[in-house]
Amino acid sequence: MTARSPDKQTGSGPGSGDAVSAVGDPQDVLLSAVLLAIDSLALGGAWVRARPGPVLDRWLSVFRECLPPETPVRRLPVHVGDDRLIGGLDLAATLRSGRPQVERGLLAQIDGGVLVAPMAERMTAGTASRLSSVLDTGIVAAEREGISARWPARVAVVALDEGRDDDEAVPAMLLQRLALAVDLAGVSIADLNRIADEGDLAAMAQAARLRLRDVAVGDDAVEALCAIGAALGVPSLGLAGLAVRVARAHAALAGRAEVADQDVSVAVGLVYAQRATQLPGDPADPPDSEPDPPQPDPPQDDAQKPDDATERTEPETAADRLIEAALAALPPNLLEQLAASAARQRSGANTGRRGEGGLSRRRGRPVGSVPGDPRRGDRLNLADTLRTAAPWQRLRGRDGDRVLVRPEDFRVARYRHRTESVTVFVVDASGSAALNRLAEAKGAVELLLAECYVRRDRVALLGFRGTAAELLLPPTRSLVRAKRSLAGLPGGGGTPLASGLDMAAAMALAIRREERTPSLVVLTDGRANVNRDGEGGRAQAMEDALDAARRIAGAGVSALVLDTSPRPRPEAAEIAGAMRATYLPLPQADAATVSRAVIAARGDGARRQG
Amino acid sequence: MVSVYPFSAIVGQEEMRLGLTLASIDPSIGGVLILGDRGTGKSTAVRALAHLLPTMKVVRSCRFNCDPSAPVQECLSGCGLSGTSGASKSDTVPIPVVDLPLGATEDRVVGALDLEIALSRGEKRFEPGLLARAHRGFLYIDEVNLLEDHLVDLLLDVAASGENVVEREGLSVRHPARFVLVGSGNPEEGELRPQLLDRFGLSVEVSTPTNIRDRVEVVRRREAFERDRDGFLATWASKEAALRRKIVRARKALGSVEVGEQVLEKAAEICLALGTDGLRGELILVRAARALAALEGKSSVANTHLRRVAPTALRHRLRRDPLDDVGATSRVERALDACFAT
């Protein structure tokens, strides 16, 4: 658990899987490996939350043993490029043979096999979307570097997620296509080994594979799995379909000819439990009440309810029985843990999280190459240069092994011109600020958000109040999400200005590491009264805040301080001074002034990269 | 050929299905943008659409899909040179639906030096790219909001001009590239530039069905398809054929569907009430309504047709007020209610 602040029970993000889990049940963990091996291509794969170690090794080895013999299993390099993933021109072979030689990428090479993706939480959205497309179609299409090819690529993906906190998560797009979700944390290796050695798992998996096609899936089971998915806030129908297949694989493993209640329960545990985002039934219910038979519709869907209630009569009993059995099989702490994180979920922070993470192309990323002269300081793009030279070798009378490269072949890397900027809003939501028109401050932020939207900047949102600062929204381009996070920001409590600024500074540096330009917009009245340790005391709090502000100045991050107090006070100006930030008292600031100030503070984001 | 899930077996999502159908009846509507959650069958629908489309005639062995009735004079395949129009040999081919895969490089999109020829014979020859292949057909971009900016710019330019101009690697080539752009994406993962939005004729929204019966049906059909593709396709073959006939009939009838003065006025009124930029919205609105009338076998466009297609034709053209909490859809609906109240 990554508890961030003392006032929260869990620091886990909704949907990150920390909140709910069948943690520590070695039986289930092993079962997931065996089931995936039984029907890997149909199940898409598994999302395995685990750190490297013997438990993970054993899980992987059980999985491999249970796969059909000679199924290719390959590791996906963490920052794999398109040339390796999809395929491209084999430069060496092309030059050698004098005709284009195509090299297949990883995906086509392991057709029918399994791709193991370590550190999947670091995977870019680009890679995730390529994998997703292959999982959907079973085909990899290469339209690159002068080649146009399609290869079969039916694969399963095992995404190893080592993410420690909210900032890192496997792209949601990919997770939606992986049937199984397991957490290996807390599983003891001794237990795992003991259970794994009890029987011949590989033989059982092989037998199950043979039975698989003959397993019937009743409508009850399909209905129950759809309903439970909706009830647990996992609305994706793709996952419901995958859950059906997990249930079927389990039935085959158990030697049943038809999917039974137990199979449905197992599927719920292995597919949904880690991804649940709400309590079954009305999320407003107190968590200590009995879990109601789940509502078939998500709670916001009022329109559907009446006609559903009348229509769902006959099949209800069988399906309901399944649903209850499956819910009973969920880990007992599910309800309370969900309740603990429910507040955060309602703020909307759980939707599509990190989906945007890899959207970014890092600043200075090469976006191709242009003819140029490397002697003038541009970076030579060797591959493209050779590619340009390649067609002419025969004409230039090449003999022997030397490649004849002429100055006109030189290609230099072209970088993305515009530096992407990220505006981090740091919003003081303390009691004093709430008093001093938090609502108006939010209004100002909304205007700034609109401005950022127009400029295609990313925005991020930090809030601080009570004893600590909190990341409300990681950098995103989605205005919708930004607005939602902002609207969900409650007010009240002390003013831990130092914590807010520290977090802002850390974030700014992280943004810079990604080669984007950060700029901070701090909305506060400057009346710090909680110090870095979360303790009260105005003097120390102010001292800490000034220190944090100076660090921001030291890092050279451009910043703007909007003073939200009704009458501008020296404190906010002092903080702004220490931060070397533009200071703007809000009373004078109409919308236009504010947005001009932000643009000025942002500096020139359109620097050219060499 | 990998078998594709049939279009008519898609559960619900009427708006998306209608949008795609209208775009295939009248390509001049100019494309469809499909926005919504994952796993709602967006790409399934587009790939299925390819099997519904009628055929078209192309000049034989033309690499640029030239129309035999109007071959392009400067076509690199030499289509326009082989005699007077109509004289060239032609082939009947399915209307292309070209997938622009993520990770496609610029050279494959616009076309580039033919490496094979260059390497083996030392000749410069242009190898057409995806844009040439999509000419007179559909170009599909899944996850359009994840597309790299420089590719987006390029597509916008070509979509606007209907012509692909290549100046690279010592080549200087231009060829017609008129295609219906179909894009899909999830707005939660990044928004689209207004310029790109505007290039799409229709914008449809999809969502995960919340009704339990639909949900079960989706999973059940999908499962049936996965387990026995041929059997599933056979079950749906007659529905597919009926829909294809309907589309073909509507394409033929399109030219004779009348658009009355009153309908034009109504369309103008709606667009005025919504303050959509430019005339494009009005034009698309009328075309979509006409395609709908043709689909329904009507001889003229009625107000009900306008009413039905207006949300998809207009919602992405509203002047953007990012702070307006009211979604574009409800703004359109409100304006429509007002316009049709009288």
GROMACS .gro file of N, CA and C in nm, chain A residues 82 86 89 94 98-100 129-130 137 139 141 143-148 172-173 176 212-213 215 219 222-223 226-227 230 235 237 240-241 244-245 248 296-298 301 304 308 311-312 351-352 359 361 365 387 390-392 394-395 416 446-447 450 453 456 477-481 483-484, chain B residues 2 38-39 43 47 99 101-109 112-113 115-116 118-124 127 130 133 142-143 145-146 148-150 168-169 187-194 197 208-216 218-220 222-223 226-228 320 322-325:
model
  414
   82ASP      N    1   0.888   0.073  -3.293
   82ASP     CA    2   0.802   0.013  -3.392
   82ASP      C    3   0.876  -0.084  -3.483
   86ILE      N    4   0.674  -0.408  -3.475
   86ILE     CA    5   0.591  -0.431  -3.593
   86ILE      C    6   0.671  -0.492  -3.708
   89LEU      N    7   1.241  -0.246  -4.237
   89LEU     CA    8   1.339  -0.283  -4.337
   89LEU      C    9   1.463  -0.337  -4.267
   94THR      N   10   1.927  -0.573  -4.671
   94THR     CA   11   1.889  -0.497  -4.790
   94THR      C   12   2.013  -0.456  -4.868
   98GLY      N   13   2.091  -0.616  -5.220
   98GLY     CA   14   2.053  -0.523  -5.325
   98GLY      C   15   1.905  -0.520  -5.353
   99ARG      N   16   1.825  -0.574  -5.263
   99ARG     CA   17   1.681  -0.561  -5.277
   99ARG      C   18   1.622  -0.553  -5.137
  100PRO      N   19   1.507  -0.489  -5.127
  100PRO     CA   20   1.453  -0.465  -4.993
  100PRO      C   21   1.429  -0.596  -4.919
  129SER      N   22  -0.143   0.068  -2.770
  129SER     CA   23  -0.247   0.066  -2.872
  129SER      C   24  -0.210  -0.031  -2.985
  130ARG      N   25  -0.082  -0.046  -3.011
  130ARG     CA   26  -0.041  -0.146  -3.112
  130ARG      C   27  -0.073  -0.286  -3.063
  137THR      N   28  -0.740  -0.802  -3.355
  137THR     CA   29  -0.753  -0.852  -3.492
  137THR      C   30  -0.672  -0.977  -3.520
  139ILE      N   31  -0.383  -0.972  -3.622
  139ILE     CA   32  -0.303  -0.941  -3.740
  139ILE      C   33  -0.217  -0.820  -3.708
  141ALA      N   34  -0.022  -0.519  -3.893
  141ALA     CA   35  -0.008  -0.454  -4.022
  141ALA      C   36   0.110  -0.358  -4.015
  143GLU      N   37   0.302  -0.067  -4.210
  143GLU     CA   38   0.305   0.028  -4.319
  143GLU      C   39   0.418   0.123  -4.286
  144ARG      N   40   0.538   0.075  -4.300
  144ARG     CA   41   0.650   0.156  -4.257
  144ARG      C   42   0.766   0.138  -4.353
  145GLU      N   43   0.846   0.243  -4.359
  145GLU     CA   44   0.974   0.237  -4.427
  145GLU      C   45   0.965   0.168  -4.562
  146GLY      N   46   0.864   0.202  -4.633
  146GLY     CA   47   0.855   0.148  -4.768
  146GLY      C   48   0.804   0.006  -4.775
  147ILE      N   49   0.763  -0.050  -4.664
  147ILE     CA   50   0.706  -0.183  -4.674
  147ILE      C   51   0.560  -0.180  -4.635
  148SER      N   52   0.488  -0.269  -4.694
  148SER     CA   53   0.347  -0.278  -4.665
  148SER      C   54   0.321  -0.427  -4.650
  172ALA      N   55  -0.479   0.168  -1.969
  172ALA     CA   56  -0.609   0.104  -1.950
  172ALA      C   57  -0.656   0.033  -2.077
  173MET      N   58  -0.618   0.092  -2.191
  173MET     CA   59  -0.658   0.034  -2.319
  173MET      C   60  -0.614  -0.113  -2.330
  176GLN      N   61  -0.797  -0.363  -2.069
  176GLN     CA   62  -0.932  -0.403  -2.108
  176GLN      C   63  -0.934  -0.531  -2.190
  212LEU      N   64  -1.206  -2.824  -2.395
  212LEU     CA   65  -1.255  -2.685  -2.400
  212LEU      C   66  -1.368  -2.662  -2.500
  213ARG      N   67  -1.349  -2.714  -2.620
  213ARG     CA   68  -1.446  -2.684  -2.725
  213ARG      C   69  -1.583  -2.740  -2.695
  215VAL      N   70  -1.724  -2.754  -2.397
  215VAL     CA   71  -1.790  -2.700  -2.279
  215VAL      C   72  -1.901  -2.604  -2.321
  219ASP      N   73  -2.699  -1.957  -2.082
  219ASP     CA   74  -2.735  -1.816  -2.080
  219ASP      C   75  -2.727  -1.757  -1.940
  222VAL      N   76  -2.376  -1.635  -1.876
  222VAL     CA   77  -2.345  -1.512  -1.949
  222VAL      C   78  -2.414  -1.394  -1.883
  223GLU      N   79  -2.540  -1.415  -1.850
  223GLU     CA   80  -2.617  -1.307  -1.790
  223GLU      C   81  -2.557  -1.267  -1.655
  226CYS      N   82  -2.234  -1.069  -1.702
  226CYS     CA   83  -2.262  -0.932  -1.748
  226CYS      C   84  -2.312  -0.847  -1.632
  227ALA      N   85  -2.404  -0.903  -1.557
  227ALA     CA   86  -2.466  -0.828  -1.448
  227ALA      C   87  -2.365  -0.796  -1.339
  230ALA      N   88  -2.134  -0.514  -1.442
  230ALA     CA   89  -2.198  -0.384  -1.428
  230ALA      C   90  -2.209  -0.345  -1.281
  235PRO      N   91  -1.781  -0.182  -1.654
  235PRO     CA   92  -1.886  -0.187  -1.756
  235PRO      C   93  -1.841  -0.247  -1.889
  237LEU      N   94  -1.785  -0.446  -2.193
  237LEU     CA   95  -1.842  -0.572  -2.239
  237LEU      C   96  -1.734  -0.665  -2.290
  240ALA      N   97  -1.655  -0.863  -2.003
  240ALA     CA   98  -1.761  -0.960  -1.973
  240ALA      C   99  -1.744  -1.082  -2.062
  241GLY      N  100  -1.714  -1.057  -2.189
  241GLY     CA  101  -1.691  -1.168  -2.280
  241GLY      C  102  -1.572  -1.252  -2.238
  244VAL      N  103  -1.655  -1.476  -1.951
  244VAL     CA  104  -1.725  -1.597  -1.994
  244VAL      C  105  -1.624  -1.704  -2.034
  245ARG      N  106  -1.519  -1.660  -2.104
  245ARG     CA  107  -1.419  -1.758  -2.148
  245ARG      C  108  -1.339  -1.813  -2.031
  248ARG      N  109  -1.541  -2.071  -1.881
  248ARG     CA  110  -1.541  -2.191  -1.964
  248ARG      C  111  -1.411  -2.270  -1.945
  296PRO      N  112  -2.882  -0.461  -1.209
  296PRO     CA  113  -2.828  -0.489  -1.342
  296PRO      C  114  -2.775  -0.365  -1.411
  297ASP      N  115  -2.831  -0.250  -1.377
  297ASP     CA  116  -2.787  -0.129  -1.444
  297ASP      C  117  -2.695  -0.051  -1.353
  298PRO      N  118  -2.600   0.019  -1.411
  298PRO     CA  119  -2.523   0.112  -1.330
  298PRO      C  120  -2.620   0.210  -1.267
  301ASP      N  121  -2.817   0.505  -1.425
  301ASP     CA  122  -2.907   0.482  -1.537
  301ASP      C  123  -3.049   0.467  -1.488
  304GLN      N  124  -3.351   0.329  -1.739
  304GLN     CA  125  -3.366   0.189  -1.775
  304GLN      C  126  -3.437   0.107  -1.669
  308ASP      N  127  -3.678  -0.249  -1.698
  308ASP     CA  128  -3.602  -0.370  -1.670
  308ASP      C  129  -3.667  -0.452  -1.560
  311GLU      N  130  -3.933  -0.645  -1.700
  311GLU     CA  131  -3.901  -0.747  -1.799
  311GLU      C  132  -3.820  -0.863  -1.744
  312ARG      N  133  -3.739  -0.832  -1.647
  312ARG     CA  134  -3.655  -0.939  -1.597
  312ARG      C  135  -3.730  -1.015  -1.489
  351THR      N  136  -1.151   0.750  -1.395
  351THR     CA  137  -1.185   0.719  -1.533
  351THR      C  138  -1.067   0.739  -1.626
  352GLY      N  139  -1.043   0.640  -1.703
  352GLY     CA  140  -0.944   0.651  -1.810
  352GLY      C  141  -0.807   0.693  -1.760
  359LEU      N  142   0.042   0.926  -2.455
  359LEU     CA  143   0.007   1.005  -2.571
  359LEU      C  144   0.119   1.098  -2.607
  361ARG      N  145   0.443   1.262  -2.696
  361ARG     CA  146   0.569   1.231  -2.760
  361ARG      C  147   0.667   1.322  -2.690
  365ARG      N  148   1.169   1.443  -2.958
  365ARG     CA  149   1.163   1.312  -3.020
  365ARG      C  150   1.179   1.329  -3.170
  387ARG      N  151   1.957   0.426  -4.583
  387ARG     CA  152   1.840   0.391  -4.662
  387ARG      C  153   1.834   0.476  -4.789
  390ALA      N  154   2.108   0.343  -5.018
  390ALA     CA  155   2.094   0.205  -5.063
  390ALA      C  156   2.053   0.190  -5.209
  391PRO      N  157   1.948   0.261  -5.255
  391PRO     CA  158   1.904   0.236  -5.392
  391PRO      C  159   2.010   0.269  -5.497
  392TRP      N  160   2.104   0.354  -5.462
  392TRP     CA  161   2.196   0.405  -5.563
  392TRP      C  162   2.325   0.323  -5.572
  394ARG      N  163   2.411   0.039  -5.683
  394ARG     CA  164   2.442  -0.023  -5.811
  394ARG      C  165   2.486   0.082  -5.913
  395LEU      N  166   2.410   0.193  -5.914
  395LEU     CA  167   2.442   0.299  -6.009
  395LEU      C  168   2.579   0.360  -5.982
  416ARG      N  169   1.067   1.722  -3.314
  416ARG     CA  170   0.941   1.792  -3.300
  416ARG      C  171   0.971   1.936  -3.261
  446GLU      N  172  -1.084   2.743  -1.424
  446GLU     CA  173  -1.157   2.694  -1.541
  446GLU      C  174  -1.126   2.776  -1.665
  447LEU      N  175  -1.119   2.906  -1.646
  447LEU     CA  176  -1.086   2.991  -1.760
  447LEU      C  177  -0.947   2.958  -1.813
  450ALA      N  178  -0.949   2.648  -2.010
  450ALA     CA  179  -0.998   2.670  -2.145
  450ALA      C  180  -0.886   2.723  -2.233
  453TYR      N  181  -0.655   2.456  -2.316
  453TYR     CA  182  -0.715   2.368  -2.413
  453TYR      C  183  -0.692   2.421  -2.553
  456ARG      N  184  -0.360   2.365  -2.667
  456ARG     CA  185  -0.323   2.224  -2.670
  456ARG      C  186  -0.216   2.192  -2.567
  477ARG      N  187  -0.459   1.610  -2.140
  477ARG     CA  188  -0.514   1.706  -2.233
  477ARG      C  189  -0.665   1.708  -2.225
  478SER      N  190  -0.717   1.621  -2.143
  478SER     CA  191  -0.862   1.610  -2.139
  478SER      C  192  -0.921   1.716  -2.049
  479LEU      N  193  -0.982   1.811  -2.111
  479LEU     CA  194  -1.044   1.919  -2.037
  479LEU      C  195  -1.157   1.867  -1.949
  480VAL      N  196  -1.224   1.767  -2.002
  480VAL     CA  197  -1.337   1.710  -1.929
  480VAL      C  198  -1.290   1.658  -1.793
  481ARG      N  199  -1.179   1.587  -1.798
  481ARG     CA  200  -1.130   1.530  -1.673
  481ARG      C  201  -1.081   1.639  -1.579
  483LYS      N  202  -1.181   1.941  -1.555
  483LYS     CA  203  -1.295   2.011  -1.494
  483LYS      C  204  -1.359   1.927  -1.386
  484ARG      N  205  -1.368   1.800  -1.414
  484ARG     CA  206  -1.430   1.710  -1.317
  484ARG      C  207  -1.350   1.707  -1.187
  612VAL      N  208  -0.945  -1.308  -4.315
  612VAL     CA  209  -1.001  -1.333  -4.183
  612VAL      C  210  -1.148  -1.295  -4.186
  648ARG      N  211  -1.425   0.233  -2.488
  648ARG     CA  212  -1.362   0.117  -2.549
  648ARG      C  213  -1.459   0.000  -2.551
  649GLY      N  214  -1.431  -0.089  -2.642
  649GLY     CA  215  -1.506  -0.214  -2.641
  649GLY      C  216  -1.651  -0.197  -2.679
  653SER      N  217  -1.441  -0.031  -3.396
  653SER     CA  218  -1.362  -0.081  -3.510
  653SER      C  219  -1.430  -0.202  -3.573
  657ARG      N  220  -1.488  -0.222  -3.979
  657ARG     CA  221  -1.435  -0.333  -4.058
  657ARG      C  222  -1.549  -0.412  -4.121
  709ASP      N  223  -0.716   0.057  -4.380
  709ASP     CA  224  -0.686   0.075  -4.239
  709ASP      C  225  -0.554   0.149  -4.226
  711PRO      N  226  -0.279   0.187  -3.998
  711PRO     CA  227  -0.241   0.131  -3.869
  711PRO      C  228  -0.160   0.231  -3.788
  712LEU      N  229  -0.173   0.222  -3.658
  712LEU     CA  230  -0.089   0.305  -3.573
  712LEU      C  231   0.055   0.267  -3.601
  713GLY      N  232   0.140   0.365  -3.601
  713GLY     CA  233   0.279   0.337  -3.627
  713GLY      C  234   0.313   0.342  -3.774
  714ALA      N  235   0.214   0.373  -3.857
  714ALA     CA  236   0.243   0.389  -3.998
  714ALA      C  237   0.338   0.508  -4.015
  715THR      N  238   0.434   0.494  -4.103
  715THR     CA  239   0.525   0.606  -4.124
  715THR      C  240   0.476   0.688  -4.242
  716GLU      N  241   0.522   0.813  -4.242
  716GLU     CA  242   0.475   0.908  -4.342
  716GLU      C  243   0.495   0.856  -4.484
  717ASP      N  244   0.608   0.790  -4.507
  717ASP     CA  245   0.636   0.746  -4.644
  717ASP      C  246   0.532   0.645  -4.693
  718ARG      N  247   0.481   0.563  -4.602
  718ARG     CA  248   0.381   0.466  -4.643
  718ARG      C  249   0.244   0.530  -4.659
  719VAL      N  250   0.221   0.637  -4.589
  719VAL     CA  251   0.092   0.704  -4.600
  719VAL      C  252   0.084   0.779  -4.733
  722ALA      N  253   0.614   0.670  -5.155
  722ALA     CA  254   0.756   0.704  -5.155
  722ALA      C  255   0.825   0.633  -5.270
  723LEU      N  256   0.954   0.651  -5.271
  723LEU     CA  257   1.035   0.583  -5.371
  723LEU      C  258   1.015   0.432  -5.361
  725LEU      N  259   1.140   0.108  -5.337
  725LEU     CA  260   1.273   0.059  -5.302
  725LEU      C  261   1.315  -0.058  -5.391
  726GLU      N  262   1.219  -0.145  -5.413
  726GLU     CA  263   1.248  -0.263  -5.493
  726GLU      C  264   1.306  -0.226  -5.629
  728ALA      N  265   1.414   0.067  -5.722
  728ALA     CA  266   1.534   0.149  -5.711
  728ALA      C  267   1.656   0.062  -5.685
  729LEU      N  268   1.641  -0.036  -5.601
  729LEU     CA  269   1.755  -0.120  -5.566
  729LEU      C  270   1.794  -0.213  -5.680
  730SER      N  271   1.695  -0.269  -5.744
  730SER     CA  272   1.730  -0.369  -5.844
  730SER      C  273   1.763  -0.307  -5.979
  731ARG      N  274   1.693  -0.199  -6.015
  731ARG     CA  275   1.717  -0.144  -6.148
  731ARG      C  276   1.777  -0.004  -6.145
  732GLY      N  277   1.784   0.051  -6.022
  732GLY     CA  278   1.839   0.186  -6.014
  732GLY      C  279   1.749   0.290  -6.077
  733GLU      N  280   1.616   0.263  -6.079
  733GLU     CA  281   1.523   0.361  -6.136
  733GLU      C  282   1.446   0.427  -6.025
  734LYS      N  283   1.408   0.549  -6.052
  734LYS     CA  284   1.322   0.618  -5.957
  734LYS      C  285   1.178   0.590  -5.995
  737GLU      N  286   0.614   0.463  -5.545
  737GLU     CA  287   0.535   0.355  -5.489
  737GLU      C  288   0.417   0.418  -5.414
  740LEU      N  289  -0.083   0.460  -4.875
  740LEU     CA  290  -0.219   0.428  -4.831
  740LEU      C  291  -0.321   0.526  -4.888
  743ARG      N  292  -0.430   0.412  -5.215
  743ARG     CA  293  -0.512   0.291  -5.204
  743ARG      C  294  -0.654   0.325  -5.158
  752ASP      N  295  -0.818   0.409  -3.658
  752ASP     CA  296  -0.858   0.375  -3.523
  752ASP      C  297  -0.773   0.458  -3.428
  753GLU      N  298  -0.829   0.491  -3.313
  753GLU     CA  299  -0.756   0.574  -3.216
  753GLU      C  300  -0.704   0.700  -3.285
  755ASN      N  301  -0.728   0.992  -3.216
  755ASN     CA  302  -0.669   1.094  -3.128
  755ASN      C  303  -0.529   1.057  -3.080
  756LEU      N  304  -0.484   0.938  -3.114
  756LEU     CA  305  -0.348   0.901  -3.080
  756LEU      C  306  -0.254   0.917  -3.199
  758GLU      N  307  -0.008   1.064  -3.464
  758GLU     CA  308   0.094   1.165  -3.448
  758GLU      C  309   0.055   1.292  -3.523
  759ASP      N  310   0.093   1.404  -3.464
  759ASP     CA  311   0.048   1.531  -3.518
  759ASP      C  312   0.087   1.554  -3.663
  760HIS      N  313   0.207   1.513  -3.700
  760HIS     CA  314   0.248   1.543  -3.837
  760HIS      C  315   0.167   1.462  -3.938
  778ARG      N  316   0.941   1.427  -5.219
  778ARG     CA  317   1.041   1.369  -5.130
  778ARG      C  318   1.130   1.273  -5.207
  779GLU      N  319   1.249   1.255  -5.156
  779GLU     CA  320   1.345   1.162  -5.214
  779GLU      C  321   1.360   1.183  -5.363
  797PRO      N  322  -1.263   0.996  -2.632
  797PRO     CA  323  -1.228   1.134  -2.597
  797PRO      C  324  -1.157   1.145  -2.462
  798GLU      N  325  -1.173   1.045  -2.378
  798GLU     CA  326  -1.105   1.051  -2.249
  798GLU      C  327  -0.954   1.041  -2.266
  799GLU      N  328  -0.911   0.993  -2.380
  799GLU     CA  329  -0.769   0.971  -2.399
  799GLU      C  330  -0.701   1.083  -2.476
  800GLY      N  331  -0.767   1.194  -2.487
  800GLY     CA  332  -0.708   1.304  -2.559
  800GLY      C  333  -0.808   1.356  -2.659
  801GLU      N  334  -0.818   1.489  -2.665
  801GLU     CA  335  -0.920   1.544  -2.752
  801GLU      C  336  -0.865   1.572  -2.891
  802LEU      N  337  -0.958   1.593  -2.981
  802LEU     CA  338  -0.918   1.615  -3.119
  802LEU      C  339  -0.913   1.763  -3.150
  803ARG      N  340  -0.823   1.797  -3.238
  803ARG     CA  341  -0.818   1.936  -3.279
  803ARG      C  342  -0.944   1.972  -3.356
  804PRO      N  343  -0.992   2.094  -3.334
  804PRO     CA  344  -1.115   2.134  -3.403
  804PRO      C  345  -1.104   2.121  -3.555
  807LEU      N  346  -1.180   1.770  -3.636
  807LEU     CA  347  -1.323   1.745  -3.614
  807LEU      C  348  -1.404   1.789  -3.735
  818THR      N  349  -2.125   0.205  -2.400
  818THR     CA  350  -2.150   0.068  -2.359
  818THR      C  351  -2.297   0.056  -2.323
  819PRO      N  352  -2.366  -0.042  -2.377
  819PRO     CA  353  -2.508  -0.054  -2.343
  819PRO      C  354  -2.525  -0.078  -2.193
  820THR      N  355  -2.623  -0.013  -2.136
  820THR     CA  356  -2.645  -0.030  -1.993
  820THR      C  357  -2.759  -0.127  -1.966
  821ASN      N  358  -2.835  -0.150  -2.068
  821ASN     CA  359  -2.947  -0.241  -2.055
  821ASN      C  360  -2.896  -0.385  -2.049
  822ILE      N  361  -2.939  -0.457  -1.949
  822ILE     CA  362  -2.880  -0.589  -1.925
  822ILE      C  363  -2.903  -0.684  -2.041
  823ARG      N  364  -3.020  -0.673  -2.104
  823ARG     CA  365  -3.046  -0.766  -2.214
  823ARG      C  366  -2.953  -0.742  -2.331
  824ASP      N  367  -2.929  -0.612  -2.359
  824ASP     CA  368  -2.836  -0.580  -2.467
  824ASP      C  369  -2.696  -0.629  -2.432
  825ARG      N  370  -2.659  -0.609  -2.307
  825ARG     CA  371  -2.524  -0.649  -2.266
  825ARG      C  372  -2.505  -0.799  -2.284
  826VAL      N  373  -2.603  -0.873  -2.240
  826VAL     CA  374  -2.593  -1.018  -2.252
  826VAL      C  375  -2.589  -1.058  -2.399
  828VAL      N  376  -2.482  -0.885  -2.654
  828VAL     CA  377  -2.352  -0.853  -2.714
  828VAL      C  378  -2.253  -0.965  -2.687
  829VAL      N  379  -2.243  -1.002  -2.560
  829VAL     CA  380  -2.146  -1.105  -2.522
  829VAL      C  381  -2.182  -1.239  -2.587
  830ARG      N  382  -2.309  -1.268  -2.590
  830ARG     CA  383  -2.352  -1.397  -2.644
  830ARG      C  384  -2.319  -1.408  -2.793
  832ARG      N  385  -2.101  -1.233  -2.964
  832ARG     CA  386  -1.957  -1.230  -2.982
  832ARG      C  387  -1.898  -1.370  -2.960
  833GLU      N  388  -1.949  -1.434  -2.857
  833GLU     CA  389  -1.901  -1.567  -2.821
  833GLU      C  390  -1.938  -1.667  -2.930
  836GLU      N  391  -1.705  -1.618  -3.215
  836GLU     CA  392  -1.569  -1.669  -3.192
  836GLU      C  393  -1.564  -1.821  -3.202
  837ARG      N  394  -1.670  -1.884  -3.157
  837ARG     CA  395  -1.666  -2.030  -3.153
  837ARG      C  396  -1.691  -2.093  -3.289
  838ASP      N  397  -1.777  -2.031  -3.367
  838ASP     CA  398  -1.807  -2.091  -3.496
  838ASP      C  399  -1.832  -1.979  -3.597
  930ARG      N  400  -1.689   2.606  -2.997
  930ARG     CA  401  -1.653   2.534  -2.877
  930ARG      C  402  -1.652   2.625  -2.756
  932PRO      N  403  -1.551   2.538  -2.406
  932PRO     CA  404  -1.506   2.425  -2.327
  932PRO      C  405  -1.564   2.427  -2.185
  933LEU      N  406  -1.618   2.539  -2.145
  933LEU     CA  407  -1.665   2.547  -2.007
  933LEU      C  408  -1.813   2.517  -1.996
  934ASP      N  409  -1.875   2.505  -2.109
  934ASP     CA  410  -2.017   2.477  -2.105
  934ASP      C  411  -2.036   2.333  -2.059
  935ASP      N  412  -2.103   2.319  -1.949
  935ASP     CA  413  -2.120   2.184  -1.897
  935ASP      C  414  -2.221   2.105  -1.977
   0.00000   0.00000   0.00000
